[in-house]
CSV table of N, CA and C in Angstrom, one decimal:
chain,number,residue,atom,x,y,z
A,22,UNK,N,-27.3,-48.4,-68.7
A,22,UNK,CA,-27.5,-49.5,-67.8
A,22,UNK,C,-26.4,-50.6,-68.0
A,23,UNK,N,-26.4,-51.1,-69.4
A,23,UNK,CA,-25.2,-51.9,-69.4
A,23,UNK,C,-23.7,-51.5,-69.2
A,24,UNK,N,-23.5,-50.2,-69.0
A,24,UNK,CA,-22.1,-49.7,-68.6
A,24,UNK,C,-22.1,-49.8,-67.0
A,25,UNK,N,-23.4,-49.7,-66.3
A,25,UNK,CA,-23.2,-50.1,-64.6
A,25,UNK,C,-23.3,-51.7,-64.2
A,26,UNK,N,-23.6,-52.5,-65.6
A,26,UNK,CA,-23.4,-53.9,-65.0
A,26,UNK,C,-22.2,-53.9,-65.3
A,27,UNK,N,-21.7,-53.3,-66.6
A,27,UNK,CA,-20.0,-54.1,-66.7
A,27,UNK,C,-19.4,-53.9,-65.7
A,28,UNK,N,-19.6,-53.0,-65.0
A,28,UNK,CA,-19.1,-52.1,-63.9
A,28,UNK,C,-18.6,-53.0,-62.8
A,29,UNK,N,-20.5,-53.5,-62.4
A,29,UNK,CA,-20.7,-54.4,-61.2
A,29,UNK,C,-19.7,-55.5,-61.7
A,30,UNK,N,-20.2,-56.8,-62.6
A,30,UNK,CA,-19.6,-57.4,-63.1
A,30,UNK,C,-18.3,-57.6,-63.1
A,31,UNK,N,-17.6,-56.8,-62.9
A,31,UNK,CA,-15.7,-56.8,-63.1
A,31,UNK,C,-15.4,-56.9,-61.8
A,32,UNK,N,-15.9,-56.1,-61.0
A,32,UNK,CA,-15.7,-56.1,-59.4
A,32,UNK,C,-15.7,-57.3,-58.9
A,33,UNK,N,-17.3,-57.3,-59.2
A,33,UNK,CA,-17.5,-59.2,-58.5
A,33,UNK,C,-16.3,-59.9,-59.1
A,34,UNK,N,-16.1,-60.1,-60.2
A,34,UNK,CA,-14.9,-61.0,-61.0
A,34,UNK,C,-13.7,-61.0,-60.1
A,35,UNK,N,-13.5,-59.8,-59.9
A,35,UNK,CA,-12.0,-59.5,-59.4
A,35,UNK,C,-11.7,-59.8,-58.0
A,36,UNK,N,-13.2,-59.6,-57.7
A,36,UNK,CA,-12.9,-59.8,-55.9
A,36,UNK,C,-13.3,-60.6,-55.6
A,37,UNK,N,-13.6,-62.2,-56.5
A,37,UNK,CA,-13.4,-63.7,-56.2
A,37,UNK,C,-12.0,-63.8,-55.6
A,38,UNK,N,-11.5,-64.1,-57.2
A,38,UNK,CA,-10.1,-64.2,-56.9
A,38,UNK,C,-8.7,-63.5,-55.8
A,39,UNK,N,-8.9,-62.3,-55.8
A,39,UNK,CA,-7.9,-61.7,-55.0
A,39,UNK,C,-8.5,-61.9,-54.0
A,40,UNK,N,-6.8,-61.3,-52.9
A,40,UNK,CA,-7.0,-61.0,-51.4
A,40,UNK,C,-6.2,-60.0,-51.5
A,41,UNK,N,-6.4,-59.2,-50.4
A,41,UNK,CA,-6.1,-58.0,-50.3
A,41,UNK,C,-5.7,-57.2,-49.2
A,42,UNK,N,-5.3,-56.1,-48.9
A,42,UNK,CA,-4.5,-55.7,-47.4
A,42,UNK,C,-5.4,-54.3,-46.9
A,43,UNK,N,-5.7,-54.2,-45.8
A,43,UNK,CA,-6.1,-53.1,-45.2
A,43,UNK,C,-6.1,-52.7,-44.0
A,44,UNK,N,-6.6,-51.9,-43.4
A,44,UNK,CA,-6.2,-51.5,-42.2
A,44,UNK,C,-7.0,-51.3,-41.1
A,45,UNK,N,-8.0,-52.2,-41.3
A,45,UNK,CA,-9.0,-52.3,-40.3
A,45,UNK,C,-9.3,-53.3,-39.1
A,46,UNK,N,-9.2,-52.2,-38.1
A,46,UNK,CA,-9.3,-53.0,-37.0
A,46,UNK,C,-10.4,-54.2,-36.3
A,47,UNK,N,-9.6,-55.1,-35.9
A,47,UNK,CA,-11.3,-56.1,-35.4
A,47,UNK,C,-10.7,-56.7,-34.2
A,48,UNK,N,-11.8,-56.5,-33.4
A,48,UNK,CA,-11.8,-57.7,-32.5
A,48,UNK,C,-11.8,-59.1,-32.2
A,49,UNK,N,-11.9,-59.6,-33.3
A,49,UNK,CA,-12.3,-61.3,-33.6
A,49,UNK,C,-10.6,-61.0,-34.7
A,50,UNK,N,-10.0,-62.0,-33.6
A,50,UNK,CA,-8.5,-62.8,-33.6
A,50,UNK,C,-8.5,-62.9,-35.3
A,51,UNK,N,-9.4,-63.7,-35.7
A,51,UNK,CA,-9.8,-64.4,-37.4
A,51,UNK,C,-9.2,-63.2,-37.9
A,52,UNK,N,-10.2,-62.5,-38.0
A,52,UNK,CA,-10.3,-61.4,-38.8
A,52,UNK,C,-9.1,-60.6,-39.3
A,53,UNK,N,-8.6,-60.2,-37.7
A,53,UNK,CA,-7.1,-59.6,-37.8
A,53,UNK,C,-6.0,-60.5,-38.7
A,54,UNK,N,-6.0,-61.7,-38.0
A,54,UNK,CA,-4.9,-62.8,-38.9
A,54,UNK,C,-5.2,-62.3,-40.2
A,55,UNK,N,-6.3,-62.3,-40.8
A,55,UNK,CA,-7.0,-62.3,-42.0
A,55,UNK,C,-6.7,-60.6,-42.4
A,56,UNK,N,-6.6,-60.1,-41.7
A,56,UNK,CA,-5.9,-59.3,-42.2
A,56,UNK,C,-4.8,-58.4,-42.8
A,57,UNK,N,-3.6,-59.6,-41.6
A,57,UNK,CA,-2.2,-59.3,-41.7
A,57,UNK,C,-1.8,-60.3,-43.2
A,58,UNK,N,-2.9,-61.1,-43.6
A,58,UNK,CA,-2.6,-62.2,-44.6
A,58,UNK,C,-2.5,-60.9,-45.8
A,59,UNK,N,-3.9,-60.5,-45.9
A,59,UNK,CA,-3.5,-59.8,-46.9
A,59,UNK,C,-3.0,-58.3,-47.1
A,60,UNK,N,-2.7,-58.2,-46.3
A,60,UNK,CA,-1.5,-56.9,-46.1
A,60,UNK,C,0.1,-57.5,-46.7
A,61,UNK,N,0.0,-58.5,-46.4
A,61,UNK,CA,1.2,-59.1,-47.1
A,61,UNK,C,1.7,-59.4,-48.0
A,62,UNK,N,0.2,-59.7,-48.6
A,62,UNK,CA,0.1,-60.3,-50.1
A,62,UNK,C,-0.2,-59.2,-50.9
A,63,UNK,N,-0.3,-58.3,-50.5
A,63,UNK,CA,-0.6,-56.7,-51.2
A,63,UNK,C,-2.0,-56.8,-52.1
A,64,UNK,N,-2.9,-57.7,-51.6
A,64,UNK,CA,-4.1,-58.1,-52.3
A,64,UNK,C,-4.8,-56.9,-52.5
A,65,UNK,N,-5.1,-55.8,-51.7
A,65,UNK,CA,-5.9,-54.8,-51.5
A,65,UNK,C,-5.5,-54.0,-53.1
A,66,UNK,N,-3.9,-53.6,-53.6
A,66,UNK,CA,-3.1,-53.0,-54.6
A,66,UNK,C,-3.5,-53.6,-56.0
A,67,UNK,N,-3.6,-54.9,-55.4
A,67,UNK,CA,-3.7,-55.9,-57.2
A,67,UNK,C,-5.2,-56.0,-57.5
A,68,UNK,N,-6.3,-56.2,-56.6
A,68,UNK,CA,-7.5,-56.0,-57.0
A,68,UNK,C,-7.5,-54.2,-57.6
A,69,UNK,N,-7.1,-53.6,-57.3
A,69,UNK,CA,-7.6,-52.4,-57.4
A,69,UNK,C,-6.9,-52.1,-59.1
A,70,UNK,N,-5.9,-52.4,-58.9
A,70,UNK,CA,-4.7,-53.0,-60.6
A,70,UNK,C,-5.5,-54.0,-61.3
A,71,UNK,N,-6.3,-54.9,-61.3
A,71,UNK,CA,-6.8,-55.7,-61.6
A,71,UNK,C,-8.5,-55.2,-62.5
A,72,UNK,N,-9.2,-54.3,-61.7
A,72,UNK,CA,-10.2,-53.7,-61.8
A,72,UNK,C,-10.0,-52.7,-62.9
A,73,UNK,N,-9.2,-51.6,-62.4
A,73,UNK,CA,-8.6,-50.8,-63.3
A,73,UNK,C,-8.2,-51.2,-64.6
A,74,UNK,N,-7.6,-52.2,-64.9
A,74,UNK,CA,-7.0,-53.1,-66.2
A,74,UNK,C,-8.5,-53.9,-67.2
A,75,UNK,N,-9.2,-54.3,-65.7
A,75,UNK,CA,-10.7,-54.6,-66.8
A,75,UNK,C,-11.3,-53.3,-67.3
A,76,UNK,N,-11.6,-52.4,-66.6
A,76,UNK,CA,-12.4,-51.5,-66.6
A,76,UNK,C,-11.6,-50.7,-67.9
A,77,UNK,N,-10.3,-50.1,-67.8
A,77,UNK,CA,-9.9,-49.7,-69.0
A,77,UNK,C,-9.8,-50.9,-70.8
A,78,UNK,N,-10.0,-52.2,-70.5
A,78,UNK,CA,-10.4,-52.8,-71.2
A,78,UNK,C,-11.3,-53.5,-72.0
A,79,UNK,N,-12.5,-53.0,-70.6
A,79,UNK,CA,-14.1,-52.7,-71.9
A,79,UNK,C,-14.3,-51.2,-72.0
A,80,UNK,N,-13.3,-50.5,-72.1
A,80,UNK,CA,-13.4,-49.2,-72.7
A,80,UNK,C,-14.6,-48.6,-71.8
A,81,UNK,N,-15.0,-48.5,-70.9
A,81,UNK,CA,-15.9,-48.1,-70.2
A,81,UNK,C,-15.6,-46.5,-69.9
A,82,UNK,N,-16.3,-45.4,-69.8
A,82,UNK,CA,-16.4,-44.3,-70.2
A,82,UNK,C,-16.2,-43.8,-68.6
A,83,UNK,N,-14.6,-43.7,-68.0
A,83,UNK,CA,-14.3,-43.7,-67.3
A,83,UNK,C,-13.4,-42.7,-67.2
A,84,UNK,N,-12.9,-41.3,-66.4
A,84,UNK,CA,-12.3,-40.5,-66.7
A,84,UNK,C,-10.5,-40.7,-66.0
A,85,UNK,N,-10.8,-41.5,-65.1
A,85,UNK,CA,-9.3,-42.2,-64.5
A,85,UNK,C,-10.0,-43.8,-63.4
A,86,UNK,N,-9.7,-44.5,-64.5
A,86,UNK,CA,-9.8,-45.7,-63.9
A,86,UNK,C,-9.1,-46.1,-62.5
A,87,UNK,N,-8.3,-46.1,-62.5
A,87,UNK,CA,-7.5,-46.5,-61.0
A,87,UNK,C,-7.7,-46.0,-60.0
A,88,UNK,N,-7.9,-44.2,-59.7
A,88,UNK,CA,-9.0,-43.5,-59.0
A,88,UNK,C,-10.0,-44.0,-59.0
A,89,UNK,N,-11.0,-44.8,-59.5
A,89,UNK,CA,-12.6,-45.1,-59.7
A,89,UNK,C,-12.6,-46.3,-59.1
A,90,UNK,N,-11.8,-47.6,-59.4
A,90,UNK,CA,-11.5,-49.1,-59.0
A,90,UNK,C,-10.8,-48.4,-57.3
A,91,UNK,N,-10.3,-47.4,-57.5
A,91,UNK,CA,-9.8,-47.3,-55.9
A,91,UNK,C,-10.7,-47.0,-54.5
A,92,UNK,N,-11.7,-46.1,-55.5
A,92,UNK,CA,-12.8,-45.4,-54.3
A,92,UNK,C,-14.0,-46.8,-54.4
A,93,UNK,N,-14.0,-48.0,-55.3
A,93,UNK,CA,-14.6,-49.1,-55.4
A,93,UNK,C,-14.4,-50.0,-53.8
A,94,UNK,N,-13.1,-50.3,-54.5
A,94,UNK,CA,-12.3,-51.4,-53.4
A,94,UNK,C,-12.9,-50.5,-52.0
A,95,UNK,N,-11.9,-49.2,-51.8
A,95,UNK,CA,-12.2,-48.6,-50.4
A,95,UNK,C,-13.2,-48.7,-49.7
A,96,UNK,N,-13.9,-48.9,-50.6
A,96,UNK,CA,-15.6,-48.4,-49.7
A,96,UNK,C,-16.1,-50.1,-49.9
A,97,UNK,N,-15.7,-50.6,-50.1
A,97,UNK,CA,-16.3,-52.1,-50.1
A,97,UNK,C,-15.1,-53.3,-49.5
A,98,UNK,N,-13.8,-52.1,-49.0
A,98,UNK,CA,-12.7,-52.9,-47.8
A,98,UNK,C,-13.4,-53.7,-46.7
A,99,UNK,N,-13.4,-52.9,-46.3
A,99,UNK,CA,-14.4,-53.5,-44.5
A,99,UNK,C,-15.1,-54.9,-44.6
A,100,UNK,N,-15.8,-54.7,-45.7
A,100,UNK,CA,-16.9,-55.9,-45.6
A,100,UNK,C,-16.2,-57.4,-46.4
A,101,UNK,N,-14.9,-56.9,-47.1
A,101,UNK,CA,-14.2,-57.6,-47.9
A,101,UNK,C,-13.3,-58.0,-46.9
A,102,UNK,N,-12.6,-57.8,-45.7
A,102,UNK,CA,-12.2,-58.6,-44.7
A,102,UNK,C,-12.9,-59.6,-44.5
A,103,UNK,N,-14.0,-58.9,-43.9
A,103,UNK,CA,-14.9,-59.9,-43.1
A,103,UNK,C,-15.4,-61.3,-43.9
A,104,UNK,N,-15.5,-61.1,-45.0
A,104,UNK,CA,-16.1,-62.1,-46.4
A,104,UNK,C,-14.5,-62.9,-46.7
A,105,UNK,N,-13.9,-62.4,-46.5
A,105,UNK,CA,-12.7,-63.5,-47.0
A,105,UNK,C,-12.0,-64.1,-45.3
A,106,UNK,N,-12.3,-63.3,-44.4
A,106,UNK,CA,-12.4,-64.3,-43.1
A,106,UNK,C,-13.3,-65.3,-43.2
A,107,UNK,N,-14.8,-65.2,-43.1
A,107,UNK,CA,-15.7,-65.9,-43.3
A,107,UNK,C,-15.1,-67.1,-44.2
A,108,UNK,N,-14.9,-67.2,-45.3
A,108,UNK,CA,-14.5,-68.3,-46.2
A,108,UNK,C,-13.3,-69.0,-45.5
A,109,UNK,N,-12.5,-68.1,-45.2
A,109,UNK,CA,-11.4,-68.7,-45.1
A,109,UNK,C,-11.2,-70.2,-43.6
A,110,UNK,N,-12.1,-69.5,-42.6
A,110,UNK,CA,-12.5,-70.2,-41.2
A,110,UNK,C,-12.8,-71.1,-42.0
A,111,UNK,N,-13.5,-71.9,-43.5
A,111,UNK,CA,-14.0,-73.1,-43.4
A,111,UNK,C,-13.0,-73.6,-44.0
A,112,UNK,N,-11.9,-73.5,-44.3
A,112,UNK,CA,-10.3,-74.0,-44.2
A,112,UNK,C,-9.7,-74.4,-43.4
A,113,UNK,N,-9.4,-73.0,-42.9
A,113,UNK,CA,-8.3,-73.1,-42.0
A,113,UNK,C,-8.7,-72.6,-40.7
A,114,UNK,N,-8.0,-73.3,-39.9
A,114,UNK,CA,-8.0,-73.0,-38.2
A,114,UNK,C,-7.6,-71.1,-37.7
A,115,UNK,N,-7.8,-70.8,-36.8
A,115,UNK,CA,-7.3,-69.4,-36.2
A,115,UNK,C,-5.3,-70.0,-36.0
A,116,UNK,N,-5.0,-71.3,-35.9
A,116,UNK,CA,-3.5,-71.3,-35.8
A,116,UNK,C,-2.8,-71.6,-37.5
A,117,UNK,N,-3.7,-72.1,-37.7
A,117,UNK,CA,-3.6,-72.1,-39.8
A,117,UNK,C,-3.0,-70.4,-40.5
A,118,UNK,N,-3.8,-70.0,-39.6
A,118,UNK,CA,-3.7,-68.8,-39.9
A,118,UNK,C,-2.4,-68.1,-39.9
A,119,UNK,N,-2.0,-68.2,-38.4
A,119,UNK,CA,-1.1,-67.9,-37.9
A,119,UNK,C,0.2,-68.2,-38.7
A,120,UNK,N,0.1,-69.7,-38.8
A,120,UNK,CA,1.0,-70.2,-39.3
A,120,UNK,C,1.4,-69.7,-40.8
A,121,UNK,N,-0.1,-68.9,-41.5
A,121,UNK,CA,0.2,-68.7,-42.8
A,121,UNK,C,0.9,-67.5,-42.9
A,122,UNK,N,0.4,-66.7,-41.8
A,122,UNK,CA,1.3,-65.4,-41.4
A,122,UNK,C,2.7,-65.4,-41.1
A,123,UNK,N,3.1,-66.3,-40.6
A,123,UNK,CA,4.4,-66.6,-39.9
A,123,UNK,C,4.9,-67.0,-41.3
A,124,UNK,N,4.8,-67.8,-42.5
A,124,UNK,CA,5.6,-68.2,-43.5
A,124,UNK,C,5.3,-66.3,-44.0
A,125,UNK,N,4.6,-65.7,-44.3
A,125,UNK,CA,4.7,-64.7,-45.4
A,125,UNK,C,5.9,-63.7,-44.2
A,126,UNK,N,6.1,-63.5,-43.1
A,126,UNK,CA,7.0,-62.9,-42.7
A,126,UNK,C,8.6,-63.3,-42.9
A,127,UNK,N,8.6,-64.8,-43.4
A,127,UNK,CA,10.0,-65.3,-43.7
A,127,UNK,C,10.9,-64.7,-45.0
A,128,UNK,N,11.9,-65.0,-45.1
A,128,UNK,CA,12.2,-64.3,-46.9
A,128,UNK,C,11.4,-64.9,-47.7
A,129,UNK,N,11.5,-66.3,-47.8
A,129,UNK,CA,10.7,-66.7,-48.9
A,129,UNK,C,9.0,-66.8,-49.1
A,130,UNK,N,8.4,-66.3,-47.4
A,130,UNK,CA,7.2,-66.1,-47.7
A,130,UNK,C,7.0,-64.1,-48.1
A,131,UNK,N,8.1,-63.5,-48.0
A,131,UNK,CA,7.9,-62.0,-48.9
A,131,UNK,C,8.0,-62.3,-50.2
A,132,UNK,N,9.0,-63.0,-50.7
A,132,UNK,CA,9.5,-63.6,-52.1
A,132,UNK,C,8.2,-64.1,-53.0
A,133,UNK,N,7.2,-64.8,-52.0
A,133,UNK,CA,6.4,-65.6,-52.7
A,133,UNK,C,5.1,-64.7,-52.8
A,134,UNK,N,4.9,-63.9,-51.8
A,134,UNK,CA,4.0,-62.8,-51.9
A,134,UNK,C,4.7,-61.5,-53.2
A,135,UNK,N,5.7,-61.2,-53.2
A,135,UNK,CA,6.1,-60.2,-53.9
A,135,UNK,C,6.3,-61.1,-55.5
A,136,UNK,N,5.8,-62.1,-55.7
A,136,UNK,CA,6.0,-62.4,-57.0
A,136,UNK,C,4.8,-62.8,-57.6
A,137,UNK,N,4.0,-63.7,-56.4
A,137,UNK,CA,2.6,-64.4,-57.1
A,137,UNK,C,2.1,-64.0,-57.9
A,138,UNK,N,1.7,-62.7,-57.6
A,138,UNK,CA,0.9,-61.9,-58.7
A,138,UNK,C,1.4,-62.0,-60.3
A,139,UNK,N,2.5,-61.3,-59.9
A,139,UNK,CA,3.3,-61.6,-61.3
A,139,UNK,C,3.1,-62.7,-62.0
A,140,UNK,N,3.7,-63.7,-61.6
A,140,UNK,CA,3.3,-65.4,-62.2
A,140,UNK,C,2.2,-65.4,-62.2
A,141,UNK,N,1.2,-65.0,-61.7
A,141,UNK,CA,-0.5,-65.4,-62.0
A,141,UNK,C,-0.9,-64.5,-63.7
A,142,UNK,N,0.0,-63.4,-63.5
A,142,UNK,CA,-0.4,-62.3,-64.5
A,142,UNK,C,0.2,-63.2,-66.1
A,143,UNK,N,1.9,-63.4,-65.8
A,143,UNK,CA,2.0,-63.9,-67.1
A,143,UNK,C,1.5,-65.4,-67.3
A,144,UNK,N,1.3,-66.2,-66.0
A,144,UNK,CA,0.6,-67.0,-67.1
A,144,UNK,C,-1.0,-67.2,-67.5
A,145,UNK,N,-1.8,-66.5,-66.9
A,145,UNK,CA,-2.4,-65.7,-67.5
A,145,UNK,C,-2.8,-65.3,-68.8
A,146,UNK,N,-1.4,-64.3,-69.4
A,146,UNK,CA,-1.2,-64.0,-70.3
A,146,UNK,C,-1.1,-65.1,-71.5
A,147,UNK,N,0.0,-65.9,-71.3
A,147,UNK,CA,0.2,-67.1,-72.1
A,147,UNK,C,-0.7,-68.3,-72.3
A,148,UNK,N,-1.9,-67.9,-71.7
A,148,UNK,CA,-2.8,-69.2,-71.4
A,148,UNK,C,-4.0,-68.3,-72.6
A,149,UNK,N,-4.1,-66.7,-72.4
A,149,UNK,CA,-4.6,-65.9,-73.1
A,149,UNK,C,-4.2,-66.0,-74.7
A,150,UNK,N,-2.6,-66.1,-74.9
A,150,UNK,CA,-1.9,-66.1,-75.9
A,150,UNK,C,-1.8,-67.0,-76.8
A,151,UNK,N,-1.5,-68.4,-76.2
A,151,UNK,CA,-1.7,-69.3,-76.8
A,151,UNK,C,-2.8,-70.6,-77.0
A,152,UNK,N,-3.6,-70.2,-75.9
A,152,UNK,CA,-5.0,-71.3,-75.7
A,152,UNK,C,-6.4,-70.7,-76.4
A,153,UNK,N,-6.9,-69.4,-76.3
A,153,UNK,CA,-7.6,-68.6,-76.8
A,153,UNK,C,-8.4,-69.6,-77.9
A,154,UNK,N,-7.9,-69.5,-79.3
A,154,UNK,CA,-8.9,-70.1,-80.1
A,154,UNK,C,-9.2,-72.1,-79.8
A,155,UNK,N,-8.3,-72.5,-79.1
A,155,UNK,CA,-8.5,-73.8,-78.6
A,155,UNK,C,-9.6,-73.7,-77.8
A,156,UNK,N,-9.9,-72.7,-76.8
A,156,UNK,CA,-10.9,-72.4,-75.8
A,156,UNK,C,-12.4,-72.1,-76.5
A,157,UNK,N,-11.9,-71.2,-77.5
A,157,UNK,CA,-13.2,-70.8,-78.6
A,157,UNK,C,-13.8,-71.7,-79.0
A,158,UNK,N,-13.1,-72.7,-79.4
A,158,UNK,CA,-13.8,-74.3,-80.1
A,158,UNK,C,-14.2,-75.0,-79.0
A,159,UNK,N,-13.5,-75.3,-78.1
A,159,UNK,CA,-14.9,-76.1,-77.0
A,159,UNK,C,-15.8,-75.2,-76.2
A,160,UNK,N,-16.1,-73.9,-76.4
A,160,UNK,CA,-17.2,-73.0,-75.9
A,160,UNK,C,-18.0,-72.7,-77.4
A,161,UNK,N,-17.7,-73.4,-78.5
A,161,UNK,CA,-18.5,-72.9,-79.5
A,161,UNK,C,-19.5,-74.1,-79.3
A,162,UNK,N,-18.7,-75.6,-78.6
A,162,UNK,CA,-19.9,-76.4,-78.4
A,162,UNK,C,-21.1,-76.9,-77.5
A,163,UNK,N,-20.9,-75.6,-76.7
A,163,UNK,CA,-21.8,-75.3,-75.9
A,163,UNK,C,-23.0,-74.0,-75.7
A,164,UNK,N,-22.3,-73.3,-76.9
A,164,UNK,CA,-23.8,-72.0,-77.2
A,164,UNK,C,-24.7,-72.2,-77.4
A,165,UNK,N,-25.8,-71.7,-77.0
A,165,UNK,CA,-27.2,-72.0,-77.2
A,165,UNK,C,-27.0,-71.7,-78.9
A,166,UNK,N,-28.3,-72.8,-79.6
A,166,UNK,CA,-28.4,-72.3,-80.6
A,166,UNK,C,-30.2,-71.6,-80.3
């Protein structure tokens, strides 16, 4: 049972943060914008990279991760449009949108999509690397005793 919460658990985690690209069609203008955003941003590839990287790092008894995080994502695509349209409408406009689409088709909006990830990853890492036991000490002063 605790191997299908870590399970749950990582997903939810992962699919806060990312956005992601797929191929599903909609009728509602939002949606589509919303989904040429993340087609762009290759969100659908890095959550699934993202999952895969947790999941092989709580050692979870998994025979090929990136297959398993992939048949995850796929079958929970569809509804992951619609849920990051939903949030996104309480931002931004249906021309916001547009507008956000229109920079990711420029060089520097591919540029900034083809690298984000990256930069999110190493600093990430370095925040991992070098903050860690700083972090440990102001979460040790908030454990239940």
């Amino acid at each position: 049972m605790k191997i299908l919460q870590k399970l749950t658990l990582t997903v939810l985690l992962a699919l806060a943060p990312l956005c992601l690209f797929a191929q599903t069609p909609s009728s509602d203008p939002y949606v589509a914008e919303m989904n040429k955003m993340l087609q762009a941003t290759n969100s659908k590839a890095l959550m699934i990279q993202t999952i895969a990287i947790s999941w092989k790092n709580l050692n979870l008894p998994l025979t090929d991760y990136e297959t398993a995080a992939t048949a995850v994502v796929d079958d929970l695509w569809p509804d992951l449009i619609q849920l990051y349209a939903d949030e996104y409408k309480k931002f931004y406009s249906l021309d916001d949108m547009k507008a956000i689409n229109e920079f990711y088709t420029t060089p520097t909006g591919k540029k900034f999509a083809r690298h984000s990830a990256e930069m999110s990853a190493i600093i990430q890492q370095k925040i991992n690397s070098n903050y860690t036991s700083r972090i440990q000490q102001v979460l040790m002063q908030y454990i239940r005793q």
